mmCIF file of C-alpha atoms and ligand atoms in Angstrom:
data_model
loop_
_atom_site.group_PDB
_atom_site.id
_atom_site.type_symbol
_atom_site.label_atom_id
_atom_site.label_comp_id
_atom_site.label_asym_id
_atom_site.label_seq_id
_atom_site.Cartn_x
_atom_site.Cartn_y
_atom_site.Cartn_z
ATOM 1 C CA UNK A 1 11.977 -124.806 169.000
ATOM 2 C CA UNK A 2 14.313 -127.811 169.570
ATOM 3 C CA UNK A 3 13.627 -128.959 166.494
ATOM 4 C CA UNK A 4 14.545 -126.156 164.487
ATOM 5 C CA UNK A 5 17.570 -125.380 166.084
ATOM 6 C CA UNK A 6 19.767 -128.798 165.586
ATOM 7 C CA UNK A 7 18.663 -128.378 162.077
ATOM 8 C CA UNK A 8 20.154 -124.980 161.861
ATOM 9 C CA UNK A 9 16.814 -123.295 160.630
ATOM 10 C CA UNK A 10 15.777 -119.784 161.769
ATOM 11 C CA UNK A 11 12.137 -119.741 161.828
ATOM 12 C CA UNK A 12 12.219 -116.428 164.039
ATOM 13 C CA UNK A 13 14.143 -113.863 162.238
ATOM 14 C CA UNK A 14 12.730 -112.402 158.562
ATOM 15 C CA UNK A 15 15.853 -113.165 157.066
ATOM 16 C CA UNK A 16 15.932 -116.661 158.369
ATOM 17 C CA UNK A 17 11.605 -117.104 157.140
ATOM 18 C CA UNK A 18 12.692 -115.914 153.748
ATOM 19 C CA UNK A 19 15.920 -117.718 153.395
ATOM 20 C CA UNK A 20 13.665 -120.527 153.705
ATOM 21 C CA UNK A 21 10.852 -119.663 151.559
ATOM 22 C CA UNK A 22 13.114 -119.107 148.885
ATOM 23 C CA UNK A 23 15.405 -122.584 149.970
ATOM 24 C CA UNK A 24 15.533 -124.100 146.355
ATOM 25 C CA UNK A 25 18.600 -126.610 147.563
ATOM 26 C CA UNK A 26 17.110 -130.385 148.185
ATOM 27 C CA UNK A 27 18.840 -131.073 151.452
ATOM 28 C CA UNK A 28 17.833 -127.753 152.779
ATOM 29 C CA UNK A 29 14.050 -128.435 151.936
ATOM 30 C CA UNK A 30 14.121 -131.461 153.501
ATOM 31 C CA UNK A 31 15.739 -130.614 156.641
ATOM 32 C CA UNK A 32 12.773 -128.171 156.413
ATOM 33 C CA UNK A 33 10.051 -131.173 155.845
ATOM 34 C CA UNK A 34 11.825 -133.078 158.755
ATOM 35 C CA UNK A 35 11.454 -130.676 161.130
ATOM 36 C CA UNK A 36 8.162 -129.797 159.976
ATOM 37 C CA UNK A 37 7.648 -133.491 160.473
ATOM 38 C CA UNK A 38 8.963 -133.992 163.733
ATOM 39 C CA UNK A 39 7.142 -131.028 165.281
ATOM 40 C CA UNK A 40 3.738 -132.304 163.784
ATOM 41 C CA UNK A 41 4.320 -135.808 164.929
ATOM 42 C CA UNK A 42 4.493 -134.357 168.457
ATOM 43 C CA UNK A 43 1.038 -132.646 168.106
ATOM 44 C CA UNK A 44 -0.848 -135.370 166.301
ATOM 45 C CA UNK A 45 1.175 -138.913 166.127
ATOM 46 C CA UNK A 46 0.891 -139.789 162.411
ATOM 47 C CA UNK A 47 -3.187 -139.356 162.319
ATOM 48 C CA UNK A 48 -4.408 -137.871 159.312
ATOM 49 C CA UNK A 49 -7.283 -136.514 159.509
ATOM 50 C CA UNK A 50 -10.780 -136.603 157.389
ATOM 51 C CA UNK A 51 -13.407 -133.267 156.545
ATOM 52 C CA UNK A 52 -16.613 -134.374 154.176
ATOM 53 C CA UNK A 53 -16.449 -132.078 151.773
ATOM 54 C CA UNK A 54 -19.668 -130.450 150.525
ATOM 55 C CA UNK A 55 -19.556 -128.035 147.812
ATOM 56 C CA UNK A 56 -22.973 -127.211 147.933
ATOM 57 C CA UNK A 57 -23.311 -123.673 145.610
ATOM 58 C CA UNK A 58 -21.119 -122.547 142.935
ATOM 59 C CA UNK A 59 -23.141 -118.747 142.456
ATOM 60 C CA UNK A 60 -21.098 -116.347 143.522
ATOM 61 C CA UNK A 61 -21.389 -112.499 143.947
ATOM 62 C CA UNK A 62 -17.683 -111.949 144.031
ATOM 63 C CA UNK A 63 -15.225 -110.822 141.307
ATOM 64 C CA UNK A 64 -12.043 -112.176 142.757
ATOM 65 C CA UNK A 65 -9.615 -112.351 139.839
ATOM 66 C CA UNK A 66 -8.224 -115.506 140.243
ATOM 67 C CA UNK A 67 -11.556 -117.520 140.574
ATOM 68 C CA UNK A 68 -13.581 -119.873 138.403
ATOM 69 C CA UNK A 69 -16.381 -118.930 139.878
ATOM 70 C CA UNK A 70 -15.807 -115.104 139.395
ATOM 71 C CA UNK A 71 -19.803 -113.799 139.264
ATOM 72 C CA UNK A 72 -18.586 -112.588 135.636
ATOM 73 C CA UNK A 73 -17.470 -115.916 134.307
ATOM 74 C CA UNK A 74 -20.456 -116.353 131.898
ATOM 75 C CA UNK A 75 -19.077 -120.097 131.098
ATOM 76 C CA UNK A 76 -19.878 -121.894 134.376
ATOM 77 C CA UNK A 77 -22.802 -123.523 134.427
ATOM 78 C CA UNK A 78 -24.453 -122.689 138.333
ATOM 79 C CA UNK A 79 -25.772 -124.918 140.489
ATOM 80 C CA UNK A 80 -27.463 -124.976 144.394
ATOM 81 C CA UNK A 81 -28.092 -128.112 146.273
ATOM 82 C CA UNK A 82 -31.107 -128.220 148.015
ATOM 83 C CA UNK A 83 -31.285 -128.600 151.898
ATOM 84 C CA UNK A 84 -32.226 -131.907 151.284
ATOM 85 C CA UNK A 85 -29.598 -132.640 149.015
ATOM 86 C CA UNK A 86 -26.981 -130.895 151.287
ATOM 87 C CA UNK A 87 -28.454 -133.404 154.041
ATOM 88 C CA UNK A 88 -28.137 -136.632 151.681
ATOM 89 C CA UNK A 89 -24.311 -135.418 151.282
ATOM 90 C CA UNK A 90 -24.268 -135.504 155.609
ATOM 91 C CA UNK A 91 -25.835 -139.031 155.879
ATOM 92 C CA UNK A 92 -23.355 -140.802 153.008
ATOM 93 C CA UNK A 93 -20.526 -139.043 154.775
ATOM 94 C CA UNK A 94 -21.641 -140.298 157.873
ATOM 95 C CA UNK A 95 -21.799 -143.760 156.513
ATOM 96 C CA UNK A 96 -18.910 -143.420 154.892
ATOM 97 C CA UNK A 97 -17.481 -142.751 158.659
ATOM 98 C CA UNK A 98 -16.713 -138.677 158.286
ATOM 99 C CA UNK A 99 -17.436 -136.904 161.771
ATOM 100 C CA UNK A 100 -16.515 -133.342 160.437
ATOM 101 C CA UNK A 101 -18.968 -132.143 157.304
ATOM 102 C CA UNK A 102 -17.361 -129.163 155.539
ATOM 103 C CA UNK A 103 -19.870 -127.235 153.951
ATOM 104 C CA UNK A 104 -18.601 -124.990 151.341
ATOM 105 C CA UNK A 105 -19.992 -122.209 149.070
ATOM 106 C CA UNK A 106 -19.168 -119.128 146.785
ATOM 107 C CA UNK A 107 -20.775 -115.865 148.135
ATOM 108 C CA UNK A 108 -24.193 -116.692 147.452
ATOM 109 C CA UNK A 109 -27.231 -114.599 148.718
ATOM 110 C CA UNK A 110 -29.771 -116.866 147.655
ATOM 111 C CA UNK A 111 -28.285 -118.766 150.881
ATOM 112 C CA UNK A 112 -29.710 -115.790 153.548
ATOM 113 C CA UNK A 113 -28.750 -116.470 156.717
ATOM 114 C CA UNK A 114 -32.553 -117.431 157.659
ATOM 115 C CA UNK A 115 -31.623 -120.418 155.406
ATOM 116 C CA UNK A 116 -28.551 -121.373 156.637
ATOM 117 C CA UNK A 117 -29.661 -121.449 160.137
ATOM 118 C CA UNK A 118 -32.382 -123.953 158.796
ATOM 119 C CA UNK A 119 -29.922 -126.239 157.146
ATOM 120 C CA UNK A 120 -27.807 -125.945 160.091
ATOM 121 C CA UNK A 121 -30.565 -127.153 162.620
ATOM 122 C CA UNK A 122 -31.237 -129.446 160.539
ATOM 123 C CA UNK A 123 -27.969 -131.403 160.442
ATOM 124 C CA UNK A 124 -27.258 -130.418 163.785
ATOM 125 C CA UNK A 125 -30.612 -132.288 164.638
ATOM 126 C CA UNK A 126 -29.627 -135.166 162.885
ATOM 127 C CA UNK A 127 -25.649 -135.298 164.185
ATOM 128 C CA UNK A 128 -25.556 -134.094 167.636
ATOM 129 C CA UNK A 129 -21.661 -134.915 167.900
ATOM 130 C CA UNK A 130 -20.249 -134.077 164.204
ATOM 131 C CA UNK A 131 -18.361 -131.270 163.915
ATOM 132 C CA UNK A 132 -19.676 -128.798 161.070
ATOM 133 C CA UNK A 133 -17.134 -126.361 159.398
ATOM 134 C CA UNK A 134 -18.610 -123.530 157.099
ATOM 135 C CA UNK A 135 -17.022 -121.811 154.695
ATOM 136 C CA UNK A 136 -19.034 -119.292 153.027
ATOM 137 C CA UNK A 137 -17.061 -116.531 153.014
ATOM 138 C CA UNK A 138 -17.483 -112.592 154.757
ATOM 139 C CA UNK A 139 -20.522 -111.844 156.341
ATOM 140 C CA UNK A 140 -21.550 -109.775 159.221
ATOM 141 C CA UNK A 141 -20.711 -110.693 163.172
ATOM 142 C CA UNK A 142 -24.583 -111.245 163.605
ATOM 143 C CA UNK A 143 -24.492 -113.826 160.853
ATOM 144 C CA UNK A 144 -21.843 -115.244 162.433
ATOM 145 C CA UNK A 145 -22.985 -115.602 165.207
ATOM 146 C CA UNK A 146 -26.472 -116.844 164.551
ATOM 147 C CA UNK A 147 -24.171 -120.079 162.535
ATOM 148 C CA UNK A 148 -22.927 -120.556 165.361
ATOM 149 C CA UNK A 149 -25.657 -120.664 168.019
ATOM 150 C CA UNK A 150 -27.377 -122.885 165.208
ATOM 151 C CA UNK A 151 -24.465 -125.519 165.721
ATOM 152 C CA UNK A 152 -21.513 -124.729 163.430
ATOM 153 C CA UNK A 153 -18.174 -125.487 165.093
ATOM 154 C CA UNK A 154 -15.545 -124.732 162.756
ATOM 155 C CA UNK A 155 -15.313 -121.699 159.814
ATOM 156 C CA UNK A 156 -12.931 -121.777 156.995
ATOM 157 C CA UNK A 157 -12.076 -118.123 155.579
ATOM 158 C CA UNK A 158 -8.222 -117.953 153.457
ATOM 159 C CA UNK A 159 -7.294 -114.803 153.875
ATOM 160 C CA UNK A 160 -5.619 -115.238 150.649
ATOM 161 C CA UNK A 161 -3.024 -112.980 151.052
ATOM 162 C CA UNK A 162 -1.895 -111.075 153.823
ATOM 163 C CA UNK A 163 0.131 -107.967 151.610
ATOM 164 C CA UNK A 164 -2.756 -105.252 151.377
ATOM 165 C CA UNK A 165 -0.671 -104.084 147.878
ATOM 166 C CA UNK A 166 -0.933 -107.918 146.846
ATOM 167 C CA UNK A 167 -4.592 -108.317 148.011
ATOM 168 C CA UNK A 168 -5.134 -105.379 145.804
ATOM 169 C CA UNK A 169 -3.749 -107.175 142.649
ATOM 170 C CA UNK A 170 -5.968 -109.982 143.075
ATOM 171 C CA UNK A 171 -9.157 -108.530 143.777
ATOM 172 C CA UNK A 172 -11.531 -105.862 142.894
ATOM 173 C CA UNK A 173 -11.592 -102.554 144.874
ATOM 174 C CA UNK A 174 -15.268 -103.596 145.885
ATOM 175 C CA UNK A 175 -13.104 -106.231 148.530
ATOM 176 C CA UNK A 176 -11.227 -105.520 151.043
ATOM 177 C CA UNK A 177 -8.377 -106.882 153.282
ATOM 178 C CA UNK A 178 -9.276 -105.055 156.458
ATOM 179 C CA UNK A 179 -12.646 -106.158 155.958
ATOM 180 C CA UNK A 180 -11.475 -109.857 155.654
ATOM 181 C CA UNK A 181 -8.856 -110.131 158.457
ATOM 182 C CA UNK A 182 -11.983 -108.484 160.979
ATOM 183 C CA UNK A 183 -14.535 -111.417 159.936
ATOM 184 C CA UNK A 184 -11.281 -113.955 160.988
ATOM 185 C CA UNK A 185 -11.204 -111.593 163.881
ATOM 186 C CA UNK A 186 -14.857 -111.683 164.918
ATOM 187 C CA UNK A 187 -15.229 -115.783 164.052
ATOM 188 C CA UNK A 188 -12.524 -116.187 166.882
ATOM 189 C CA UNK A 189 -13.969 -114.075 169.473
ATOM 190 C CA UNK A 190 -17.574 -115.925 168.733
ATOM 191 C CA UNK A 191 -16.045 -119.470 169.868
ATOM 192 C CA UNK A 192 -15.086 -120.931 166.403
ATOM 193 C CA UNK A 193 -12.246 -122.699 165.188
ATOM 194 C CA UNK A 194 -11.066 -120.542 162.866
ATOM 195 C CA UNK A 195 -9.599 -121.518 159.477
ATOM 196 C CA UNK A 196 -6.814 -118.803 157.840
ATOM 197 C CA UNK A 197 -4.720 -119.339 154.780
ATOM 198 C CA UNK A 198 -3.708 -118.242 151.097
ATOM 199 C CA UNK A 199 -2.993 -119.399 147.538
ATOM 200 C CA UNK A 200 1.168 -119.855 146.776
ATOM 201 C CA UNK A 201 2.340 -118.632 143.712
ATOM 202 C CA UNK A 202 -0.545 -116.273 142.759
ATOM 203 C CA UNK A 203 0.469 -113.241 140.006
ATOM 204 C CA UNK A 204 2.478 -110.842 141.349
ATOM 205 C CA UNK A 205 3.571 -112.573 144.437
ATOM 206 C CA UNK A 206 6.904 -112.068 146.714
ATOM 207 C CA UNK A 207 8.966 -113.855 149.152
ATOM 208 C CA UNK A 208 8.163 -110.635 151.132
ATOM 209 C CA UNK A 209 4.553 -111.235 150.503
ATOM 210 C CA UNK A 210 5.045 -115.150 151.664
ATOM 211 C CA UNK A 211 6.680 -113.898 154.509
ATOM 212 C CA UNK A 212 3.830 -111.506 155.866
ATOM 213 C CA UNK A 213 1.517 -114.460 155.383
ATOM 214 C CA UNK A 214 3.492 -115.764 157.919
ATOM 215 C CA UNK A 215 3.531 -113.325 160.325
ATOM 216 C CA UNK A 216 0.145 -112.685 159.890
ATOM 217 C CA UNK A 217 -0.235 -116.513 160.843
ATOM 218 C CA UNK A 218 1.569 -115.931 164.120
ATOM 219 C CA UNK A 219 -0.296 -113.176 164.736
ATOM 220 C CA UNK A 220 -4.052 -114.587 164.447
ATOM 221 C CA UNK A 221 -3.176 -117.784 165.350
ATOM 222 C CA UNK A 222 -5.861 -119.523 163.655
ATOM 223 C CA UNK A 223 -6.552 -123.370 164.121
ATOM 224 C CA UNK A 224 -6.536 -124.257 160.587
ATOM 225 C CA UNK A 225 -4.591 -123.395 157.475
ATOM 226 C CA UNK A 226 -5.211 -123.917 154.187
ATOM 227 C CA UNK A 227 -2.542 -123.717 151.698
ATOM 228 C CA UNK A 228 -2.520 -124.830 148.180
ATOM 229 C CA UNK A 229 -0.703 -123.322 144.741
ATOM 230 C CA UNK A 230 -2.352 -121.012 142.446
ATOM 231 C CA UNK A 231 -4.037 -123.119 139.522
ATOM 232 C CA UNK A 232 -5.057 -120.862 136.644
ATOM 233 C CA UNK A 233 -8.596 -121.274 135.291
ATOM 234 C CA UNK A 234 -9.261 -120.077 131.483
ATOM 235 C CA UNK A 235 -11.641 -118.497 131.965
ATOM 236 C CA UNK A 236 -10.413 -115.623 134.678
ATOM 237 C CA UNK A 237 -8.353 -112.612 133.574
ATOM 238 C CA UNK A 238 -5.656 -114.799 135.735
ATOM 239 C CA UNK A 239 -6.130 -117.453 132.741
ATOM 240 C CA UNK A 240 -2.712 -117.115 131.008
ATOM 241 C CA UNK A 241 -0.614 -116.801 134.545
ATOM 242 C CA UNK A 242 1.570 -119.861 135.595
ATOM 243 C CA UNK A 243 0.370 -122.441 138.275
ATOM 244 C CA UNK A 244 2.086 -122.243 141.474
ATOM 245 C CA UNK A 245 5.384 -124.219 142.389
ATOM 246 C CA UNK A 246 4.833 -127.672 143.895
ATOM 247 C CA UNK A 247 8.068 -127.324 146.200
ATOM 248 C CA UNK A 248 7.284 -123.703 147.347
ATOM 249 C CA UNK A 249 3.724 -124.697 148.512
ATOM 250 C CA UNK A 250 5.515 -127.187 150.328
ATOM 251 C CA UNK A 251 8.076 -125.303 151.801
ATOM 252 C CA UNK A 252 5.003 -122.993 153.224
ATOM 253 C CA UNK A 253 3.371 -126.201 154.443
ATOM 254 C CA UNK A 254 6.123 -127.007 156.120
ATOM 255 C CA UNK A 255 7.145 -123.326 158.139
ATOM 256 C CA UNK A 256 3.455 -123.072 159.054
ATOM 257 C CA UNK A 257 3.705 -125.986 160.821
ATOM 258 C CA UNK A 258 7.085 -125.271 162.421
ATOM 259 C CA UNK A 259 5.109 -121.501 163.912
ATOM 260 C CA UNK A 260 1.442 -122.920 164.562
ATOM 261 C CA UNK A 261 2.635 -126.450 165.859
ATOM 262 C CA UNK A 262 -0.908 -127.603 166.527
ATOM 263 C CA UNK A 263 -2.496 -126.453 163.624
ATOM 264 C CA UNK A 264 -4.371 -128.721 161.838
ATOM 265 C CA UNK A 265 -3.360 -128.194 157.997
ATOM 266 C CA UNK A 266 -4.916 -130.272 154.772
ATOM 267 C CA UNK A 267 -2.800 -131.555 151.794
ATOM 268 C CA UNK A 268 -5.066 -129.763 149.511
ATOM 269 C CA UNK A 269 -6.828 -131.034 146.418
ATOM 270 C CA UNK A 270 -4.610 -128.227 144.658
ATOM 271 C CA UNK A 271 -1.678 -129.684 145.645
ATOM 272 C CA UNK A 272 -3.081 -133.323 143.847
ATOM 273 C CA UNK A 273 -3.598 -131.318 141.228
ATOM 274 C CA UNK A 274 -0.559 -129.884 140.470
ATOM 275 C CA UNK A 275 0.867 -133.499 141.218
ATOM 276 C CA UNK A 276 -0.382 -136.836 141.143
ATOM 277 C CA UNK A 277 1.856 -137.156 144.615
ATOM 278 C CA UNK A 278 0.812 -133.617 146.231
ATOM 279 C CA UNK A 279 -1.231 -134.714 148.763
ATOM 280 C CA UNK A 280 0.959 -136.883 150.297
ATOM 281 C CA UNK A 281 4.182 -134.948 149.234
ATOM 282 C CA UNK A 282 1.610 -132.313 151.630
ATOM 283 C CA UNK A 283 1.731 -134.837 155.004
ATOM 284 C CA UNK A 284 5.102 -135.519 154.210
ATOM 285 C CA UNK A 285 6.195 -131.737 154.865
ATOM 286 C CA UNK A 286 3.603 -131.494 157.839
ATOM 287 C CA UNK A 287 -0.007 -131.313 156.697
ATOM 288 C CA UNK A 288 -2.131 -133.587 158.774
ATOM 289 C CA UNK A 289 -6.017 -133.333 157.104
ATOM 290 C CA UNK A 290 -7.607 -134.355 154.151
ATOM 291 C CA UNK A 291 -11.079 -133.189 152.408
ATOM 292 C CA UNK A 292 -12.359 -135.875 150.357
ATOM 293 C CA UNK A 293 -15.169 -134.699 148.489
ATOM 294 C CA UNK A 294 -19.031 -135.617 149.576
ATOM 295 C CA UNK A 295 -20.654 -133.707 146.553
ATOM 296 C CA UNK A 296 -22.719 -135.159 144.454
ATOM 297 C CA UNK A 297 -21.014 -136.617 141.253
ATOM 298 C CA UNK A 298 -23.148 -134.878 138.912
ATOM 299 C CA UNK A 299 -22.157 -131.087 139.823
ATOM 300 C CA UNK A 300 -18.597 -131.931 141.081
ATOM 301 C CA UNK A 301 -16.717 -130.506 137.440
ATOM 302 C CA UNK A 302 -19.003 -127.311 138.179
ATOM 303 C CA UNK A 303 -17.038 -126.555 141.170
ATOM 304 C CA UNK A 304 -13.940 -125.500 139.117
ATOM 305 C CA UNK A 305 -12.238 -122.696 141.503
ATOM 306 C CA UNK A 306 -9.074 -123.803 138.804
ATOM 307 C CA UNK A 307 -8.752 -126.167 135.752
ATOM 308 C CA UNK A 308 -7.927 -129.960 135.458
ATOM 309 C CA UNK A 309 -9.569 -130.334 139.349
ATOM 310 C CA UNK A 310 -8.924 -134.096 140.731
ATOM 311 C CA UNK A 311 -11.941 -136.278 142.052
ATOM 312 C CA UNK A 312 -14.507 -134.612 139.631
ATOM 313 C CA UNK A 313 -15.243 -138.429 137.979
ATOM 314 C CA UNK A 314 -15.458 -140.278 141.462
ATOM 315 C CA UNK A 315 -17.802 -140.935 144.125
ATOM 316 C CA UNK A 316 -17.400 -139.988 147.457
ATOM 317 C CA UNK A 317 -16.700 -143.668 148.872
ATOM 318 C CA UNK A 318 -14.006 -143.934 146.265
ATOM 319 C CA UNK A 319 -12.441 -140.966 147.145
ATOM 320 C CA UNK A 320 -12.723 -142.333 150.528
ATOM 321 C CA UNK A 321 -11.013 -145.414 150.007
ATOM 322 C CA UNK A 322 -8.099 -143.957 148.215
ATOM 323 C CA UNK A 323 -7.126 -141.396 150.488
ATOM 324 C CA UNK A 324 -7.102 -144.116 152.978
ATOM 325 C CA UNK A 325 -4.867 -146.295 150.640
ATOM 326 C CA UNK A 326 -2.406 -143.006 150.153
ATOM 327 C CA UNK A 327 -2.303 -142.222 153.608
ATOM 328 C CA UNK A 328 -1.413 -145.624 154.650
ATOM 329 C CA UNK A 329 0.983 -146.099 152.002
ATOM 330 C CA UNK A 330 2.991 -143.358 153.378
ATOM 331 C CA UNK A 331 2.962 -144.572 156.498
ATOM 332 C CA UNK A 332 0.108 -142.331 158.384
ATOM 333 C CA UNK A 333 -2.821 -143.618 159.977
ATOM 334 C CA UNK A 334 -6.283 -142.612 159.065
ATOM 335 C CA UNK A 335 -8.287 -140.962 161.592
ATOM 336 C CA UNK A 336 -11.862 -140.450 161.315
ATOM 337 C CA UNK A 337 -12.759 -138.821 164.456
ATOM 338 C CA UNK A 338 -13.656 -135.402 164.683
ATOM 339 C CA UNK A 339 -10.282 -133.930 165.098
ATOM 340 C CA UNK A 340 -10.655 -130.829 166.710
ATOM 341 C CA UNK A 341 -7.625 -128.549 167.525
ATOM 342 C CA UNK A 342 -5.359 -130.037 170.036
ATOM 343 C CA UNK A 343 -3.435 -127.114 171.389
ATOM 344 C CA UNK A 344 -6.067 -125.765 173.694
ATOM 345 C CA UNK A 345 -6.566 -122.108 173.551
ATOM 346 C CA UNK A 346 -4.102 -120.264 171.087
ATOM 347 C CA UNK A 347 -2.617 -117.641 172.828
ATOM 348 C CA UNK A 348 -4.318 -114.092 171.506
HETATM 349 N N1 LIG B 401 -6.180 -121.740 142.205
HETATM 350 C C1 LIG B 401 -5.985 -122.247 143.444
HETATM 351 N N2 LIG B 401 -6.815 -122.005 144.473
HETATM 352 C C2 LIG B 401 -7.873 -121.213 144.244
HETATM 353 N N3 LIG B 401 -8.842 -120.786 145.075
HETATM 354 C C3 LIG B 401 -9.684 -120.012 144.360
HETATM 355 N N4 LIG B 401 -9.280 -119.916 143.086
HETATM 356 C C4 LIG B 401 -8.147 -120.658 142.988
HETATM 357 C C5 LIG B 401 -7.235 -120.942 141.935
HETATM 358 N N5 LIG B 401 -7.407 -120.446 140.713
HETATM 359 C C6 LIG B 401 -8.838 -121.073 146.512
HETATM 360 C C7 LIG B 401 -8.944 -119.789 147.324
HETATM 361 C C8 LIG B 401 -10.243 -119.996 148.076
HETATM 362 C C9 LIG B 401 -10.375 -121.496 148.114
HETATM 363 C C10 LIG B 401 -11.747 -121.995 148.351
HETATM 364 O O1 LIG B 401 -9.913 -121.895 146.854
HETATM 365 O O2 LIG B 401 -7.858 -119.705 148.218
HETATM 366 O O3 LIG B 401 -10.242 -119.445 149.373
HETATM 367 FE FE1 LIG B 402 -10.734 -138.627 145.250
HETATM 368 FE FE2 LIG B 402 -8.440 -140.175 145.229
HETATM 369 S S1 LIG B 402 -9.172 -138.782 146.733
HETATM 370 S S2 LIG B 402 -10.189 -140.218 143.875
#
């Protein structure tokens, strides 16, 4: 922890995580970003690197409070691509040069697992050497596994917060935290890369709660984080609650990076939507991935986890093109390959 240590920050000690969480002073954040910077640099170079985005249902069984896509918001229109849409998202991301497809869902059991494993095979078939990430939420280890032996790679599953007393505020008592951290649990003993992370500035949220995210972090060791702020959307009982802070997401950004040094961590599309800079304010305090969006245009504004959502009105290749044009204008280099996790085997 070279890097820390000439900047004076102590990334080991609780008091030293949540003097930094809390680090409101400029030239303290940025000696944060710096290091967070440095260390990521080391990992990756500058790469940045890209996920096809597929949102591919917006049903949902859950309740979670915070959600646009609560099952008891009555104002969201639904929508399911088909397999063969899901597939003509895969072959224009594969044009557009995307080697990892991210396919992404609410908790939808119209999508069995027979199903999945069919639409799995089937893109699997066509892309022997993409990577494919789900993200589709708990289910059991048998499901898992099955994904997996059907060719996913990578599974994204936020853990959203790791404070049981928080978790409780932002769910209903049908969910459960234990439950959640065991699914990351089994997903890593199956053979995935393993995706971990929470929301910053949710209702009801501590420093002490930041700070167990944290050490929950260290503890799993996941290969992928994803951070973004809390966005409210009107039509949760989370609808009147302010948005998240730009600089604390940041600041997380930037200490996961400094504890999970080869994690690979996306500027979110919360964070551009919180701020026309986010993204890149993101890579500049150590993110290293972005998702552009491979969904169809026409169901894009029906994916609305939160309100105001950027990239509803553009197609994926433009989407494509201007990440590239913000990545390069802050001076990282666009990456298209794969991108898997370059640490090797996390310790357990
Ligand atoms: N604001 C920000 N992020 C949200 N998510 C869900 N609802 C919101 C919201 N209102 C995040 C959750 C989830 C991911 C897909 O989107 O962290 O895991
Ligand atoms: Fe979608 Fe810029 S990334 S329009």
């Amino acid at each position: 922890m070279a890097e820390t240590h000439a900047a004076g920050l102590d990334v080991t000690s609780d008091a030293g995580l949540l003097e930094l969480i809390g680090a409101e002073d400029p030239e303290r954040e940025e000696a944060l970003f710096a290091a967070a910077r440095n260390v990521r640099a080391a990992s990756y170079g500058q790469d940045v690197y890209f996920r096809g985005l597929i949102e591919f249902t917006n049903h949902c069984k859950n309740n979670c409070y915070y959600c646009g896509i609560r099952r008891d918001n009555r104002r969201v229109e639904r929508y399911r691509l088909s397999p063969e849409g899901i597939l003509n998202c895969c072959k224009m991301g594969d044009l557009l040069g995307y080697r990892t497809f991210v396919l992404q869902g609410g908790e939808d059991p119209w999508f069995t697992d027979d199903r999945i494993v069919e639409i799995l095979q089937a893109i699997r078939g066509e892309y022997p050497g993409h990577a494919i990430t789900l993200s589709i939420g708990e289910r059991s280890r048998e499901s898992y596994e099955r994904f997996f032996r059907a060719g996913a790679n990578r599974y994204l599953l936020r853990h959203e917060t790791a404070a049981e007393d928080h978790y409780r505020k932002l769910h209903p008592e049908s969910m459960s935290l234990r439950e959640r951290k065991q699914c990351l649990v089994n997903l890593r003993e199956i053979g995935y890369q393993v995706g971990a992370g929470f929301m910053v500035g949710t209702p009801f949220q501590t420093p002490g709660h930041l700070l167990a995210d944290l050490r929950f972090l260290q503890e799993l060791r996941p290969h992928m984080v994803g951070i973004g702020p809390f966005i409210p959307q009107a039509d949760t009982p989370f609808g009147g609650c302010p948005q998240g802070s730009l600089r604390q997401t940041l600041r997380m950004i930037a200490l996961t990076r400094l504890l999970l040094p080869h994690a690979l961590i996306p500027a979110t599309t919360a964070l551009g939507t919180i701020s026309p800079t986010g993204r890149e304010k993101g890579l500049m305090a150590g993110a290293n991935v972005v998702m552009p969006n491979l969904s169809p245009k026409n169901v894009r504004k029906l994916y609305a986890l939160y309100d105001n959502k950027i990239c509803t009105g553009d197609e994926a290749a433009e989407c494509r093109l201007c990440m590239e044009g913000r990545i390069r204008d802050f001076c990282f280099v666009p990456n298209l390959a794969r991108g898997d996790y370059a640490g090797g085997v996390p310790a357990p």
